[in-house]
């Protein structure tokens, strides 16, 4: 080991070790935050991890200069391999990800909600001042329309619309009027056929009271479905379920419903795992037919493939919230790390749409604006 280290130029060893140190801690954080641990434990780990990353350059500079010993040299070599070997490969794989071929058209309009409202809706949350940080896109909401062309879609469903909402994180910042204006904008093209709310609705002990005034403004032609996420788990989930029900939603939990859609059956499945159990029991679920799954986390994709889900809608990861030029997202709470940070993916037989969400516990968005998506289903070959 010492002979190998001696062959590596000092500055190169320092650079690789520093990058590798940051790489493995970041990946570990992403995987850890995908687990159903108590949020106080997760916050404690985060408070330790971020300073550890920042201290990395000085730590390796001193260690290489003063020779901290064999254990340090072994760690430095491991981080060097991670930093200049594994991390670049992972970055190339991230750049190489393919959008689902079923996504055949997409339009997008970004709306500055401060102009819509006529003021800055920072609200009264604990982190309200962060809304005003230079370059923050927290109020720049992107309203997307995505056309998914699916050969298995019943002919009667051609043109069926699904409004996908997720991660409102009602906590005071942005304020209630911001969320109400977003909902009103969602209906600018008329009511969708279905509404899918995929969790993290309330994010404090006080803001359950916003659920009905905000989500109660929604309209749909057929049905509105909702599930809960990890932040709902932290703050009295039974209250959130009752409020969503009062707003008109069918709150699925880890369960399924079969509904009639234009004369054809659709099975709508909720997956709130891992925070509310492992997931739904589909042993009595009708075989065949179109299956739509609402999952808070994209980590359910392997389960969805086994369950023969046709379309899965997810949120939770917020697109990373802060994305770097060229590199993309960094902090993504998923066991797959950054692989499914945002967008539309295909893992046979499942098409998965991962939304960046409307808000977050921390109102920070850089190169990653909030998102609401209206999905239009079309019957046909995607090529």
Short mmCIF file of C-alpha atoms in Angstrom, two decimals, residues 37-343:
data_model
loop_
_atom_site.label_atom_id
_atom_site.label_comp_id
_atom_site.label_asym_id
_atom_site.label_seq_id
_atom_site.Cartn_x
_atom_site.Cartn_y
_atom_site.Cartn_z
CA UNK A 37 -35.71 6.03 10.64
CA UNK A 38 -36.89 8.71 13.05
CA UNK A 39 -36.36 12.18 11.63
CA UNK A 40 -34.42 13.32 14.72
CA UNK A 41 -31.83 10.60 14.08
CA UNK A 42 -31.62 11.58 10.41
CA UNK A 43 -31.16 15.25 11.27
CA UNK A 44 -28.39 14.38 13.73
CA UNK A 45 -26.57 12.32 11.12
CA UNK A 46 -26.92 15.15 8.59
CA UNK A 47 -25.45 17.66 11.05
CA UNK A 48 -22.40 15.41 11.39
CA UNK A 49 -22.08 14.47 7.72
CA UNK A 50 -22.06 17.92 6.13
CA UNK A 51 -19.25 19.31 8.33
CA UNK A 52 -17.32 16.08 7.70
CA UNK A 53 -17.49 16.70 3.95
CA UNK A 54 -16.42 20.32 4.36
CA UNK A 55 -13.52 19.30 6.59
CA UNK A 56 -12.27 16.78 4.04
CA UNK A 57 -9.80 19.02 2.14
CA UNK A 58 -8.06 20.19 5.32
CA UNK A 59 -8.11 16.71 6.85
CA UNK A 60 -6.34 15.11 3.88
CA UNK A 61 -3.94 18.02 3.46
CA UNK A 62 -2.78 17.72 7.06
CA UNK A 63 -2.79 13.94 7.02
CA UNK A 64 -0.62 13.72 3.94
CA UNK A 65 1.76 16.37 5.24
CA UNK A 66 2.12 15.02 8.77
CA UNK A 67 1.54 11.30 8.07
CA UNK A 68 -1.33 10.36 10.40
CA UNK A 69 -0.41 6.68 10.22
CA UNK A 70 -1.26 3.44 8.40
CA UNK A 71 -5.01 3.64 9.02
CA UNK A 72 -5.15 7.12 7.54
CA UNK A 73 -3.10 6.02 4.51
CA UNK A 74 -5.47 3.10 3.88
CA UNK A 75 -8.49 5.41 4.12
CA UNK A 76 -6.86 7.96 1.83
CA UNK A 77 -6.15 5.27 -0.77
CA UNK A 78 -9.73 3.97 -0.58
CA UNK A 79 -11.13 7.48 -1.01
CA UNK A 80 -8.71 8.11 -3.89
CA UNK A 81 -10.09 5.06 -5.74
CA UNK A 82 -13.65 6.18 -5.04
CA UNK A 83 -12.99 9.78 -6.02
CA UNK A 84 -11.14 9.28 -9.29
CA UNK A 85 -12.41 5.81 -10.20
CA UNK A 86 -15.91 4.99 -8.97
CA UNK A 87 -17.37 8.52 -8.82
CA UNK A 88 -16.59 9.40 -12.47
CA UNK A 89 -18.15 6.11 -13.63
CA UNK A 90 -21.28 6.86 -11.60
CA UNK A 91 -21.42 10.35 -13.12
CA UNK A 92 -21.18 8.95 -16.65
CA UNK A 93 -23.97 6.48 -15.87
CA UNK A 94 -26.06 9.39 -14.52
CA UNK A 95 -25.53 11.35 -17.73
CA UNK A 96 -26.40 8.23 -19.75
CA UNK A 97 -29.85 7.70 -18.28
CA UNK A 98 -32.59 7.40 -20.89
CA UNK A 99 -35.99 9.03 -20.72
CA UNK A 100 -38.84 6.55 -21.11
CA UNK A 101 -39.63 6.08 -24.82
CA UNK A 102 -43.31 6.24 -23.86
CA UNK A 103 -42.87 9.98 -23.28
CA UNK A 104 -43.75 11.14 -26.80
CA UNK A 105 -44.44 14.84 -26.22
CA UNK A 106 -43.90 17.43 -23.54
CA UNK A 107 -44.73 21.09 -23.07
CA UNK A 108 -43.75 23.27 -20.14
CA UNK A 109 -44.56 26.71 -18.82
CA UNK A 110 -42.74 28.27 -15.90
CA UNK A 111 -44.83 30.70 -13.88
CA UNK A 112 -43.45 33.19 -11.37
CA UNK A 113 -46.02 32.99 -8.59
CA UNK A 114 -44.78 36.28 -7.11
CA UNK A 115 -46.12 38.00 -10.24
CA UNK A 116 -49.38 36.08 -10.08
CA UNK A 117 -49.91 37.06 -6.43
CA UNK A 118 -48.39 40.53 -6.60
CA UNK A 119 -46.11 39.94 -3.61
CA UNK A 120 -43.42 37.53 -2.36
CA UNK A 121 -45.26 34.67 -0.59
CA UNK A 122 -42.45 33.73 1.81
CA UNK A 123 -44.93 33.11 4.62
CA UNK A 124 -44.18 32.73 8.30
CA UNK A 125 -42.29 29.44 8.39
CA UNK A 126 -39.06 28.97 10.29
CA UNK A 127 -37.01 29.11 7.08
CA UNK A 128 -38.94 31.93 5.39
CA UNK A 129 -35.80 34.13 4.96
CA UNK A 130 -34.27 31.46 2.70
CA UNK A 131 -36.99 32.18 0.13
CA UNK A 132 -35.26 35.50 -0.56
CA UNK A 133 -31.79 34.12 -1.19
CA UNK A 134 -30.39 35.23 -4.58
CA UNK A 135 -31.21 32.83 -7.40
CA UNK A 136 -33.69 30.79 -5.36
CA UNK A 137 -36.37 29.34 -7.68
CA UNK A 138 -38.79 28.34 -4.96
CA UNK A 139 -41.60 30.45 -6.48
CA UNK A 140 -40.83 29.59 -10.13
CA UNK A 141 -43.34 26.78 -10.61
CA UNK A 142 -43.10 24.69 -13.76
CA UNK A 143 -46.44 23.46 -15.11
CA UNK A 144 -45.76 20.50 -17.39
CA UNK A 145 -47.91 18.49 -19.73
CA UNK A 146 -46.47 15.11 -20.65
CA UNK A 147 -47.96 12.76 -23.22
CA UNK A 148 -47.39 9.07 -22.47
CA UNK A 149 -48.15 6.71 -25.35
CA UNK A 150 -48.94 3.22 -24.13
CA UNK A 151 -49.88 0.31 -26.40
CA UNK A 152 -51.80 -1.48 -23.61
CA UNK A 153 -54.08 1.50 -22.98
CA UNK A 154 -57.77 0.75 -23.65
CA UNK A 155 -59.00 2.60 -26.74
CA UNK A 156 -61.68 4.33 -24.68
CA UNK A 157 -58.99 5.96 -22.53
CA UNK A 158 -57.18 7.73 -25.35
CA UNK A 159 -56.70 11.30 -24.09
CA UNK A 160 -57.28 10.45 -20.40
CA UNK A 161 -55.66 13.07 -18.15
CA UNK A 162 -54.02 12.63 -14.74
CA UNK A 163 -52.90 15.58 -12.63
CA UNK A 164 -49.87 14.53 -10.60
CA UNK A 165 -49.30 16.57 -7.43
CA UNK A 166 -46.77 15.76 -4.76
CA UNK A 167 -44.71 17.14 -1.87
CA UNK A 168 -46.65 20.27 -0.90
CA UNK A 169 -44.90 20.28 2.51
CA UNK A 170 -47.41 22.68 4.06
CA UNK A 171 -45.32 24.29 6.80
CA UNK A 172 -45.78 28.06 6.50
CA UNK A 173 -43.23 28.82 3.77
CA UNK A 174 -44.38 29.36 1.06
CA UNK A 175 -47.62 30.76 2.39
CA UNK A 176 -51.16 29.42 1.90
CA UNK A 177 -51.93 31.80 -0.97
CA UNK A 178 -48.98 30.43 -2.94
CA UNK A 179 -50.35 26.89 -2.72
CA UNK A 180 -53.87 28.04 -3.55
CA UNK A 181 -52.60 29.90 -6.61
CA UNK A 182 -50.71 26.78 -7.75
CA UNK A 183 -53.88 24.70 -7.45
CA UNK A 184 -55.90 27.29 -9.35
CA UNK A 185 -53.30 27.26 -12.12
CA UNK A 186 -53.54 23.47 -12.32
CA UNK A 187 -57.17 23.85 -13.37
CA UNK A 188 -56.48 26.50 -16.03
CA UNK A 189 -56.94 23.87 -18.77
CA UNK A 190 -60.03 22.47 -17.10
CA UNK A 191 -60.49 19.68 -14.60
CA UNK A 192 -58.37 16.56 -15.20
CA UNK A 193 -59.98 13.14 -15.26
CA UNK A 194 -57.95 11.89 -12.28
CA UNK A 195 -55.89 13.59 -9.60
CA UNK A 196 -53.01 11.74 -7.93
CA UNK A 197 -51.50 13.22 -4.75
CA UNK A 198 -48.39 11.24 -3.82
CA UNK A 199 -47.61 12.34 -0.28
CA UNK A 200 -45.79 14.78 2.00
CA UNK A 201 -48.83 17.00 2.35
CA UNK A 202 -48.42 18.54 5.83
CA UNK A 203 -45.00 19.21 7.33
CA UNK A 204 -45.71 20.65 10.78
CA UNK A 205 -48.03 20.20 13.74
CA UNK A 206 -49.96 23.36 12.80
CA UNK A 207 -50.56 23.25 9.07
CA UNK A 208 -53.02 20.38 8.71
CA UNK A 209 -55.60 23.16 8.70
CA UNK A 210 -54.34 24.25 5.27
CA UNK A 211 -55.18 20.95 3.57
CA UNK A 212 -58.86 21.60 2.89
CA UNK A 213 -58.49 25.30 1.94
CA UNK A 214 -55.69 24.35 -0.49
CA UNK A 215 -56.55 20.94 -1.92
CA UNK A 216 -60.28 21.44 -1.58
CA UNK A 217 -60.01 23.82 -4.56
CA UNK A 218 -59.22 20.91 -6.87
CA UNK A 219 -61.78 19.49 -9.29
CA UNK A 220 -61.71 16.27 -11.30
CA UNK A 221 -63.99 14.42 -13.68
CA UNK A 222 -63.66 10.91 -12.26
CA UNK A 223 -61.73 10.61 -8.98
CA UNK A 224 -59.01 12.02 -6.78
CA UNK A 225 -56.62 9.67 -4.96
CA UNK A 226 -54.01 10.38 -2.29
CA UNK A 227 -51.36 8.62 -0.26
CA UNK A 228 -49.08 9.81 2.54
CA UNK A 229 -45.30 10.25 2.67
CA UNK A 230 -42.57 10.23 5.28
CA UNK A 231 -43.19 13.81 6.47
CA UNK A 232 -46.87 12.99 6.92
CA UNK A 233 -45.70 10.11 9.09
CA UNK A 234 -43.87 12.56 11.36
CA UNK A 235 -46.89 14.82 12.00
CA UNK A 236 -50.09 12.98 13.00
CA UNK A 237 -50.92 11.01 9.84
CA UNK A 238 -54.49 10.26 10.94
CA UNK A 239 -55.28 13.98 10.92
CA UNK A 240 -53.81 14.29 7.44
CA UNK A 241 -55.91 11.37 6.19
CA UNK A 242 -59.08 12.90 7.61
CA UNK A 243 -58.34 16.28 6.08
CA UNK A 244 -57.58 14.77 2.68
CA UNK A 245 -60.84 12.85 2.86
CA UNK A 246 -62.64 16.09 3.73
CA UNK A 247 -61.05 17.66 0.64
CA UNK A 248 -62.67 14.94 -1.45
CA UNK A 249 -59.82 12.48 -1.90
CA UNK A 250 -59.99 8.72 -1.72
CA UNK A 251 -57.03 8.13 0.63
CA UNK A 252 -55.64 4.78 -0.48
CA UNK A 253 -52.98 4.05 2.13
CA UNK A 254 -51.35 0.70 1.35
CA UNK A 255 -54.39 -0.60 -0.51
CA UNK A 256 -56.04 -0.71 -3.91
CA UNK A 257 -59.32 0.24 -5.53
CA UNK A 258 -60.85 -0.80 -8.81
CA UNK A 259 -62.78 1.96 -10.55
CA UNK A 260 -64.67 2.25 -13.80
CA UNK A 261 -63.02 4.57 -16.29
CA UNK A 262 -65.04 5.11 -19.44
CA UNK A 263 -66.48 1.63 -19.21
CA UNK A 264 -63.14 -0.10 -18.54
CA UNK A 265 -61.70 -1.21 -15.16
CA UNK A 266 -58.65 0.54 -13.73
CA UNK A 267 -56.90 -0.68 -10.59
CA UNK A 268 -55.48 2.20 -8.55
CA UNK A 269 -52.90 1.12 -5.96
CA UNK A 270 -51.38 3.05 -3.08
CA UNK A 271 -47.85 2.34 -1.81
CA UNK A 272 -46.79 4.22 1.33
CA UNK A 273 -43.76 2.08 2.11
CA UNK A 274 -41.44 1.97 3.85
CA UNK A 275 -42.84 4.49 6.37
CA UNK A 276 -46.28 2.89 6.74
CA UNK A 277 -45.33 -0.75 6.24
CA UNK A 278 -43.79 -2.72 3.42
CA UNK A 279 -46.50 -1.93 0.88
CA UNK A 280 -49.91 -3.16 -0.26
CA UNK A 281 -51.08 -6.77 -0.37
CA UNK A 282 -52.16 -7.51 -3.93
CA UNK A 283 -53.04 -11.15 -3.41
CA UNK A 284 -56.75 -10.41 -3.96
CA UNK A 285 -56.16 -7.75 -6.61
CA UNK A 286 -57.75 -8.57 -9.97
CA UNK A 287 -55.25 -9.95 -12.46
CA UNK A 288 -54.83 -8.20 -15.77
CA UNK A 289 -56.17 -4.80 -16.69
CA UNK A 290 -54.42 -1.46 -16.33
CA UNK A 291 -52.68 -0.80 -13.01
CA UNK A 292 -51.93 2.73 -11.80
CA UNK A 293 -49.76 3.02 -8.67
CA UNK A 294 -49.28 6.03 -6.41
CA UNK A 295 -46.00 5.63 -4.54
CA UNK A 296 -44.42 8.30 -2.42
CA UNK A 297 -40.89 7.15 -3.22
CA UNK A 298 -39.42 5.99 -6.53
CA UNK A 299 -37.68 3.28 -4.52
CA UNK A 300 -40.82 1.17 -5.03
CA UNK A 301 -39.90 0.64 -8.69
CA UNK A 302 -38.62 -2.92 -8.17
CA UNK A 303 -41.85 -3.80 -6.35
CA UNK A 304 -43.87 -2.14 -9.12
CA UNK A 305 -42.20 -4.26 -11.77
CA UNK A 306 -42.98 -7.44 -9.87
CA UNK A 307 -46.57 -6.26 -9.41
CA UNK A 308 -46.93 -5.60 -13.16
CA UNK A 309 -47.72 -1.92 -12.64
CA UNK A 310 -48.33 -0.09 -15.91
CA UNK A 311 -47.83 3.47 -14.62
CA UNK A 312 -46.30 4.54 -11.32
CA UNK A 313 -46.33 8.13 -10.03
CA UNK A 314 -43.83 9.14 -7.34
CA UNK A 315 -42.26 12.15 -5.64
CA UNK A 316 -40.26 12.37 -2.40
CA UNK A 317 -36.83 13.16 -3.87
CA UNK A 318 -37.62 16.74 -5.08
CA UNK A 319 -35.22 16.41 -8.00
CA UNK A 320 -32.49 17.03 -5.45
CA UNK A 321 -33.75 20.63 -4.91
CA UNK A 322 -30.22 21.96 -5.48
CA UNK A 323 -28.63 20.87 -8.76
CA UNK A 324 -25.16 21.79 -9.93
CA UNK A 325 -24.30 22.76 -13.51
CA UNK A 326 -23.27 19.64 -15.48
CA UNK A 327 -23.17 17.42 -12.38
CA UNK A 328 -26.91 17.53 -11.67
CA UNK A 329 -28.46 16.54 -8.36
CA UNK A 330 -26.36 15.65 -5.31
CA UNK A 331 -28.57 15.02 -2.27
CA UNK A 332 -31.35 12.62 -3.28
CA UNK A 333 -32.98 10.53 -0.49
CA UNK A 334 -33.21 7.23 -2.34
CA UNK A 335 -31.63 3.82 -2.05
CA UNK A 336 -30.81 4.28 -5.73
CA UNK A 337 -29.16 7.61 -4.88
CA UNK A 338 -29.49 9.94 -7.92
CA UNK A 339 -30.71 7.38 -10.47
CA UNK A 340 -34.38 8.38 -10.25
CA UNK A 341 -34.12 11.99 -9.09
CA UNK A 342 -36.74 13.40 -11.52
CA UNK A 343 -38.29 12.63 -14.87
#
